[in-house]
Amino acid sequence: MSQIPETPEAESGHAPGSVADAPSDNWVDQFAPVPARPYLRLSRADRPIGTWLLLIPCLWGIALAAAADSYRMWDLWLALSCAAGAFLMRGAGCTWNDITDRRIDALVSRTRSRPIPSGQVSVRQAVVWMAVQAALAAVILFSYNGLAVKLGIASLALVAIYPFAKRFTWWPQVFLGLAFNWGAVLAWAAHAGTVPAAAIALYASGIAWTLFYDTIYAHQDREDDALIGVKSTARLFGSHTGWWLRLFLVATVLLMTLAVLLTLVPKRDPLQLVVALAGVWAFGGHMVQQMARLDVDDPASCLIEFRSNRDAGLIAALFLAAAAWL
């Protein structure tokens, strides 16, 4: 492994080789063995928000599918394995992203400290690390039913395409949404063996949510992206970003409401329906609060509100899970 270079972050109190936008108190920089740190940084283990955002739609799918036909012991394995799978596939996806974006990352102030452009990991080492993570995730996937396995394999196409999306479309966040929320459909299929209309509505809700939070995230790099010609919804929307974020917020809430109605109205259980819908609207309320605090011209504000979407998504997950127990 390449020697870890001293970086400006190290001089300012961060661990040597740390990534610029990672929390200074992250567990990788503090506790992980030094030889493993560059690889864990490559997987974004020092920034767990992405794992949460990949896991949360899986939890939605498990909970709403269980609300339709009750929980089983199998669902405990689904939840635990989805958590492990989200960590591994997010790591593999981020490694692939950094391999394909290594030249772009070297030109952007926020990303030039990442392991590949900073010289901590070679491209060959990154490819091997990506393969290891994907192989471990495959072991988990093949414990599921046939439909879920097929859906998991199909998701690889989305993962492969996403890093290139910003080169040919102003809407790369759509491709991220398609990939990051696939777990809602996969987890539903792993629980029920089918993918009903409600699962598709839930998936669409997650895509709208991703457009919301990743547009906020993309505003951190708006100026650098403009200089190097990288496309994003943040650049596309510009001063109209607030209007678009409200549109994505409304779409997220309405589509999740539709998923709940399609699932629970046939059961004719008012309490179950009220609890589930309360979670959807509390989720939307959290997004409204983000909008009230957000300053898209302040990168620090964008990062704070982006990260707060973990809590927003978990609100919906907890209420849907509670509704399934009723």
Tab-separated table of C-alpha atoms in Angstrom:
chain	number	residue	atom	x	y	z
A	1	MET	CA	0.000	0.000	0.000
A	2	SER	CA	1.142	3.498	-0.766
A	3	GLN	CA	2.500	5.644	2.028
A	4	ILE	CA	-0.120	8.000	3.454
A	5	PRO	CA	0.848	11.568	2.560
A	6	GLU	CA	0.561	14.439	4.934
A	7	THR	CA	-2.431	16.591	4.025
A	8	PRO	CA	-3.753	20.005	5.041
A	9	GLU	CA	-6.389	18.140	7.028
A	10	ALA	CA	-3.707	16.428	9.077
A	11	GLU	CA	-2.104	19.763	9.864
A	12	SER	CA	-5.446	21.168	11.049
A	13	GLY	CA	-6.103	18.407	13.589
A	14	HIS	CA	-7.418	15.590	11.399
A	15	ALA	CA	-5.641	12.250	11.235
A	16	PRO	CA	-3.010	11.875	8.494
A	17	GLY	CA	-4.669	10.931	5.216
A	18	SER	CA	-8.168	11.805	6.415
A	19	VAL	CA	-10.744	12.927	3.878
A	20	ALA	CA	-11.740	16.584	3.908
A	21	ASP	CA	-15.486	16.163	4.459
A	22	ALA	CA	-15.301	13.300	6.967
A	23	PRO	CA	-16.239	14.137	10.584
A	24	SER	CA	-13.065	14.781	12.557
A	25	ASP	CA	-14.130	12.282	15.236
A	26	ASN	CA	-14.975	9.427	12.859
A	27	TRP	CA	-14.159	5.906	14.037
A	28	VAL	CA	-11.898	5.077	11.082
A	29	ASP	CA	-9.400	7.829	11.859
A	30	GLN	CA	-9.521	7.129	15.585
A	31	PHE	CA	-9.705	3.355	15.981
A	32	ALA	CA	-9.163	1.441	12.726
A	33	PRO	CA	-5.757	-0.188	12.142
A	34	VAL	CA	-3.565	2.228	10.180
A	35	PRO	CA	-3.049	-0.095	7.161
A	36	ALA	CA	-6.829	-0.521	6.802
A	37	ARG	CA	-7.717	3.166	6.990
A	38	PRO	CA	-7.237	4.086	3.301
A	39	TYR	CA	-9.494	1.202	2.251
A	40	LEU	CA	-12.158	2.051	4.798
A	41	ARG	CA	-12.007	5.675	3.637
A	42	LEU	CA	-12.414	4.451	0.068
A	43	SER	CA	-15.593	2.665	1.221
A	44	ARG	CA	-16.752	5.854	3.003
A	45	ALA	CA	-16.777	4.012	6.332
A	46	ASP	CA	-15.609	7.286	7.860
A	47	ARG	CA	-18.850	8.867	6.597
A	48	PRO	CA	-21.675	6.428	7.435
A	49	ILE	CA	-24.510	8.631	6.159
A	50	GLY	CA	-24.451	6.915	2.761
A	51	THR	CA	-24.882	3.483	4.344
A	52	TRP	CA	-27.893	4.772	6.237
A	53	LEU	CA	-29.414	6.245	3.077
A	54	LEU	CA	-28.951	2.917	1.299
A	55	LEU	CA	-30.333	0.897	4.228
A	56	ILE	CA	-33.386	3.007	5.046
A	57	PRO	CA	-35.391	2.146	1.882
A	58	CYS	CA	-34.722	-1.543	2.675
A	59	LEU	CA	-36.245	-1.010	6.122
A	60	TRP	CA	-39.239	0.736	4.541
A	61	GLY	CA	-39.742	-2.216	2.223
A	62	ILE	CA	-39.526	-4.822	4.990
A	63	ALA	CA	-41.894	-2.896	7.283
A	64	LEU	CA	-44.555	-2.108	4.702
A	65	ALA	CA	-44.450	-5.621	3.270
A	66	ALA	CA	-44.856	-6.971	6.820
A	67	ALA	CA	-47.731	-4.560	7.399
A	68	ALA	CA	-49.524	-6.334	4.565
A	69	ASP	CA	-49.104	-9.898	5.857
A	70	SER	CA	-47.401	-9.692	9.313
A	71	TYR	CA	-43.808	-10.135	10.477
A	72	ARG	CA	-41.925	-13.432	10.384
A	73	MET	CA	-38.704	-14.539	12.062
A	74	TRP	CA	-37.145	-14.322	8.593
A	75	ASP	CA	-37.573	-10.544	8.724
A	76	LEU	CA	-34.993	-10.281	11.516
A	77	TRP	CA	-32.446	-11.818	9.169
A	78	LEU	CA	-33.629	-9.521	6.387
A	79	ALA	CA	-33.071	-6.423	8.521
A	80	LEU	CA	-29.636	-7.528	9.748
A	81	SER	CA	-28.480	-8.747	6.351
A	82	CYS	CA	-29.730	-5.596	4.637
A	83	ALA	CA	-27.639	-3.567	7.091
A	84	ALA	CA	-24.540	-5.620	6.301
A	85	GLY	CA	-25.338	-5.577	2.592
A	86	ALA	CA	-25.847	-1.815	2.603
A	87	PHE	CA	-22.433	-1.336	4.210
A	88	LEU	CA	-20.738	-3.650	1.709
A	89	MET	CA	-22.500	-2.478	-1.439
A	90	ARG	CA	-22.183	1.166	-0.509
A	91	GLY	CA	-18.475	0.506	-0.024
A	92	ALA	CA	-18.168	-1.322	-3.340
A	93	GLY	CA	-20.176	1.368	-5.126
A	94	CYS	CA	-18.112	4.192	-3.647
A	95	THR	CA	-14.910	2.370	-4.578
A	96	TRP	CA	-16.158	2.038	-8.166
A	97	ASN	CA	-17.183	5.698	-8.140
A	98	ASP	CA	-13.729	6.779	-6.958
A	99	ILE	CA	-12.001	4.623	-9.567
A	100	THR	CA	-13.989	6.189	-12.392
A	101	ASP	CA	-13.849	9.726	-10.930
A	102	ARG	CA	-10.208	9.783	-9.831
A	103	ARG	CA	-9.204	12.512	-12.315
A	104	ILE	CA	-12.271	14.635	-11.563
A	105	ASP	CA	-11.816	14.207	-7.797
A	106	ALA	CA	-8.253	15.509	-8.090
A	107	LEU	CA	-9.647	18.812	-9.407
A	108	VAL	CA	-12.303	19.385	-6.728
A	109	SER	CA	-11.257	20.840	-3.379
A	110	ARG	CA	-13.657	18.665	-1.345
A	111	THR	CA	-12.622	15.394	-3.002
A	112	ARG	CA	-8.913	15.695	-3.809
A	113	SER	CA	-8.096	14.209	-0.379
A	114	ARG	CA	-9.871	10.942	-1.217
A	115	PRO	CA	-7.625	7.846	-1.145
A	116	ILE	CA	-7.028	7.437	-4.890
A	117	PRO	CA	-6.297	11.056	-5.949
A	118	SER	CA	-4.262	11.598	-2.757
A	119	GLY	CA	-2.130	8.526	-3.510
A	120	GLN	CA	-3.127	6.424	-0.503
A	121	VAL	CA	-4.517	3.607	-2.687
A	122	SER	CA	-3.624	2.607	-6.254
A	123	VAL	CA	-6.271	1.863	-8.862
A	124	ARG	CA	-5.324	-1.825	-8.860
A	125	GLN	CA	-5.652	-2.023	-5.078
A	126	ALA	CA	-9.033	-0.286	-5.317
A	127	VAL	CA	-10.288	-2.793	-7.904
A	128	VAL	CA	-9.330	-5.720	-5.658
A	129	TRP	CA	-10.989	-4.057	-2.659
A	130	MET	CA	-14.163	-3.449	-4.671
A	131	ALA	CA	-14.277	-7.113	-5.724
A	132	VAL	CA	-13.865	-8.305	-2.127
A	133	GLN	CA	-16.755	-6.155	-0.927
A	134	ALA	CA	-19.013	-7.200	-3.803
A	135	ALA	CA	-18.248	-10.881	-3.214
A	136	LEU	CA	-19.180	-10.628	0.463
A	137	ALA	CA	-22.410	-8.843	-0.466
A	138	ALA	CA	-23.186	-11.620	-2.960
A	139	VAL	CA	-22.965	-14.210	-0.178
A	140	ILE	CA	-25.730	-12.325	1.647
A	141	LEU	CA	-27.841	-11.861	-1.484
A	142	PHE	CA	-27.858	-15.574	-2.294
A	143	SER	CA	-29.527	-16.314	1.036
A	144	TYR	CA	-32.697	-14.651	-0.347
A	145	ASN	CA	-35.404	-16.075	-2.611
A	146	GLY	CA	-34.993	-16.294	-6.377
A	147	LEU	CA	-36.853	-13.079	-7.217
A	148	ALA	CA	-34.782	-11.068	-4.733
A	149	VAL	CA	-31.560	-12.565	-6.107
A	150	LYS	CA	-32.538	-11.580	-9.645
A	151	LEU	CA	-33.370	-8.051	-8.500
A	152	GLY	CA	-30.045	-7.793	-6.676
A	153	ILE	CA	-28.112	-8.832	-9.763
A	154	ALA	CA	-30.101	-6.389	-11.906
A	155	SER	CA	-29.150	-3.538	-9.569
A	156	LEU	CA	-25.502	-3.890	-10.600
A	157	ALA	CA	-26.286	-2.173	-13.893
A	158	LEU	CA	-27.458	0.921	-12.026
A	159	VAL	CA	-24.385	0.875	-9.795
A	160	ALA	CA	-22.114	0.621	-12.846
A	161	ILE	CA	-23.795	3.466	-14.745
A	162	TYR	CA	-24.162	6.015	-11.950
A	163	PRO	CA	-20.569	7.399	-11.856
A	164	PHE	CA	-20.802	8.265	-15.551
A	165	ALA	CA	-24.227	9.942	-15.350
A	166	LYS	CA	-22.854	13.382	-14.491
A	167	ARG	CA	-20.911	13.310	-17.759
A	168	PHE	CA	-23.971	12.964	-20.007
A	169	THR	CA	-27.010	14.290	-18.085
A	170	TRP	CA	-27.952	17.190	-15.852
A	171	TRP	CA	-29.908	14.671	-13.757
A	172	PRO	CA	-27.296	12.282	-12.285
A	173	GLN	CA	-29.306	12.362	-9.053
A	174	VAL	CA	-32.002	10.331	-10.827
A	175	PHE	CA	-29.507	7.528	-11.440
A	176	LEU	CA	-28.402	7.711	-7.808
A	177	GLY	CA	-32.038	7.485	-6.743
A	178	LEU	CA	-32.645	4.464	-8.957
A	179	ALA	CA	-29.645	2.687	-7.418
A	180	PHE	CA	-29.953	3.796	-3.789
A	181	ASN	CA	-33.640	2.944	-3.399
A	182	TRP	CA	-33.576	-0.420	-5.167
A	183	GLY	CA	-33.459	-1.989	-1.711
A	184	ALA	CA	-37.104	-1.048	-1.119
A	185	VAL	CA	-38.167	-3.348	-3.949
A	186	LEU	CA	-35.556	-6.021	-3.222
A	187	ALA	CA	-36.407	-6.227	0.488
A	188	TRP	CA	-40.133	-6.356	-0.284
A	189	ALA	CA	-39.479	-9.225	-2.705
A	190	ALA	CA	-37.272	-10.993	-0.154
A	191	HIS	CA	-40.115	-10.826	2.388
A	192	ALA	CA	-43.126	-11.543	0.172
A	193	GLY	CA	-41.770	-13.138	-2.999
A	194	THR	CA	-43.634	-10.551	-5.086
A	195	VAL	CA	-43.307	-6.897	-6.112
A	196	PRO	CA	-46.779	-5.309	-5.905
A	197	ALA	CA	-47.766	-1.821	-7.014
A	198	ALA	CA	-47.234	-0.553	-3.460
A	199	ALA	CA	-43.562	-1.556	-3.647
A	200	ILE	CA	-43.160	0.405	-6.888
A	201	ALA	CA	-44.795	3.467	-5.304
A	202	LEU	CA	-42.455	3.148	-2.317
A	203	TYR	CA	-39.476	2.907	-4.690
A	204	ALA	CA	-40.639	6.025	-6.550
A	205	SER	CA	-40.988	7.862	-3.235
A	206	GLY	CA	-37.384	6.999	-2.402
A	207	ILE	CA	-36.193	8.283	-5.778
A	208	ALA	CA	-37.933	11.618	-5.153
A	209	TRP	CA	-36.337	11.725	-1.693
A	210	THR	CA	-32.896	11.119	-3.208
A	211	LEU	CA	-33.451	13.974	-5.654
A	212	PHE	CA	-34.213	16.130	-2.615
A	213	TYR	CA	-31.212	15.258	-0.471
A	214	ASP	CA	-28.632	14.791	-3.203
A	215	THR	CA	-29.466	18.117	-4.831
A	216	ILE	CA	-28.702	19.663	-1.438
A	217	TYR	CA	-25.449	17.677	-1.303
A	218	ALA	CA	-24.459	18.702	-4.837
A	219	HIS	CA	-24.617	22.395	-3.956
A	220	GLN	CA	-21.364	21.919	-2.012
A	221	ASP	CA	-19.482	21.380	-5.291
A	222	ARG	CA	-21.462	23.734	-7.527
A	223	GLU	CA	-18.597	26.093	-8.313
A	224	ASP	CA	-15.971	23.381	-8.826
A	225	ASP	CA	-18.382	21.382	-10.973
A	226	ALA	CA	-18.981	24.401	-13.183
A	227	LEU	CA	-15.234	24.887	-13.702
A	228	ILE	CA	-14.613	21.289	-14.760
A	229	GLY	CA	-17.882	20.737	-16.628
A	230	VAL	CA	-19.553	18.206	-14.320
A	231	LYS	CA	-23.360	18.245	-14.485
A	232	SER	CA	-25.765	18.115	-11.542
A	233	THR	CA	-29.256	19.170	-10.547
A	234	ALA	CA	-27.677	21.786	-8.282
A	235	ARG	CA	-26.136	23.502	-11.307
A	236	LEU	CA	-29.249	22.953	-13.414
A	237	PHE	CA	-31.658	24.439	-10.880
A	238	GLY	CA	-29.435	27.305	-9.692
A	239	SER	CA	-31.516	30.030	-8.063
A	240	HIS	CA	-34.677	27.947	-8.545
A	241	THR	CA	-33.393	25.163	-6.293
A	242	GLY	CA	-35.853	25.967	-3.512
A	243	TRP	CA	-38.829	25.496	-5.827
A	244	TRP	CA	-37.501	22.137	-7.066
A	245	LEU	CA	-36.753	20.909	-3.546
A	246	ARG	CA	-40.333	21.640	-2.539
A	247	LEU	CA	-41.532	19.690	-5.558
A	248	PHE	CA	-39.389	16.681	-4.599
A	249	LEU	CA	-40.585	16.958	-0.991
A	250	VAL	CA	-44.238	16.853	-2.026
A	251	ALA	CA	-43.606	13.977	-4.454
A	252	THR	CA	-41.821	12.001	-1.734
A	253	VAL	CA	-44.698	12.346	0.712
A	254	LEU	CA	-47.483	11.726	-1.811
A	255	LEU	CA	-45.844	8.645	-3.314
A	256	MET	CA	-45.158	7.126	0.111
A	257	THR	CA	-48.734	7.919	1.095
A	258	LEU	CA	-49.869	6.046	-2.009
A	259	ALA	CA	-47.702	3.060	-1.050
A	260	VAL	CA	-49.267	2.998	2.423
A	261	LEU	CA	-52.810	3.302	1.083
A	262	LEU	CA	-52.318	0.533	-1.485
A	263	THR	CA	-50.975	-1.716	1.272
A	264	LEU	CA	-53.259	-0.990	4.190
A	265	VAL	CA	-56.637	0.169	2.889
A	266	PRO	CA	-57.570	-3.408	1.879
A	267	LYS	CA	-56.884	-4.534	5.476
A	268	ARG	CA	-59.523	-2.151	6.881
A	269	ASP	CA	-57.549	-1.470	10.065
A	270	PRO	CA	-57.910	2.264	10.866
A	271	LEU	CA	-55.286	2.317	13.642
A	272	GLN	CA	-52.660	0.650	11.474
A	273	LEU	CA	-53.379	3.077	8.655
A	274	VAL	CA	-53.244	6.138	10.911
A	275	VAL	CA	-49.899	5.115	12.453
A	276	ALA	CA	-48.319	4.474	9.061
A	277	LEU	CA	-49.580	7.733	7.585
A	278	ALA	CA	-48.417	9.630	10.677
A	279	GLY	CA	-44.917	8.389	9.943
A	280	VAL	CA	-45.115	9.524	6.336
A	281	TRP	CA	-46.212	13.017	7.283
A	282	ALA	CA	-43.678	13.260	10.124
A	283	PHE	CA	-41.044	12.324	7.546
A	284	GLY	CA	-42.311	15.133	5.330
A	285	GLY	CA	-42.328	17.512	8.288
A	286	HIS	CA	-38.647	16.821	8.886
A	287	MET	CA	-37.935	17.674	5.243
A	288	VAL	CA	-39.867	20.936	5.642
A	289	GLN	CA	-37.645	21.791	8.620
A	290	GLN	CA	-34.571	21.104	6.494
A	291	MET	CA	-35.848	23.556	3.901
A	292	ALA	CA	-36.343	26.201	6.574
A	293	ARG	CA	-32.732	25.859	7.759
A	294	LEU	CA	-31.004	25.316	4.422
A	295	ASP	CA	-28.700	27.877	2.811
A	296	VAL	CA	-27.646	26.440	-0.551
A	297	ASP	CA	-24.856	29.017	-0.813
A	298	ASP	CA	-23.234	27.721	2.381
A	299	PRO	CA	-21.488	24.328	1.911
A	300	ALA	CA	-21.546	23.693	5.656
A	301	SER	CA	-25.313	24.179	5.757
A	302	CYS	CA	-25.749	21.855	2.770
A	303	LEU	CA	-23.712	19.112	4.442
A	304	ILE	CA	-25.620	19.415	7.741
A	305	GLU	CA	-29.021	19.200	6.076
A	306	PHE	CA	-27.912	16.380	3.780
A	307	ARG	CA	-26.788	14.340	6.780
A	308	SER	CA	-30.030	15.071	8.635
A	309	ASN	CA	-31.874	12.910	6.103
A	310	ARG	CA	-30.798	9.852	8.063
A	311	ASP	CA	-33.122	10.956	10.848
A	312	ALA	CA	-35.853	11.887	8.362
A	313	GLY	CA	-35.829	8.454	6.752
A	314	LEU	CA	-35.674	6.642	10.086
A	315	ILE	CA	-38.806	8.451	11.249
A	316	ALA	CA	-40.764	6.855	8.410
A	317	ALA	CA	-39.110	3.475	9.006
A	318	LEU	CA	-39.996	3.441	12.704
A	319	PHE	CA	-43.632	4.390	12.159
A	320	LEU	CA	-44.055	1.839	9.360
A	321	ALA	CA	-42.480	-0.818	11.572
A	322	ALA	CA	-44.843	0.079	14.425
A	323	ALA	CA	-47.837	-0.079	12.094
A	324	ALA	CA	-46.795	-3.578	11.003
A	325	TRP	CA	-46.868	-4.768	14.633
A	326	LEU	CA	-50.468	-3.639	15.181
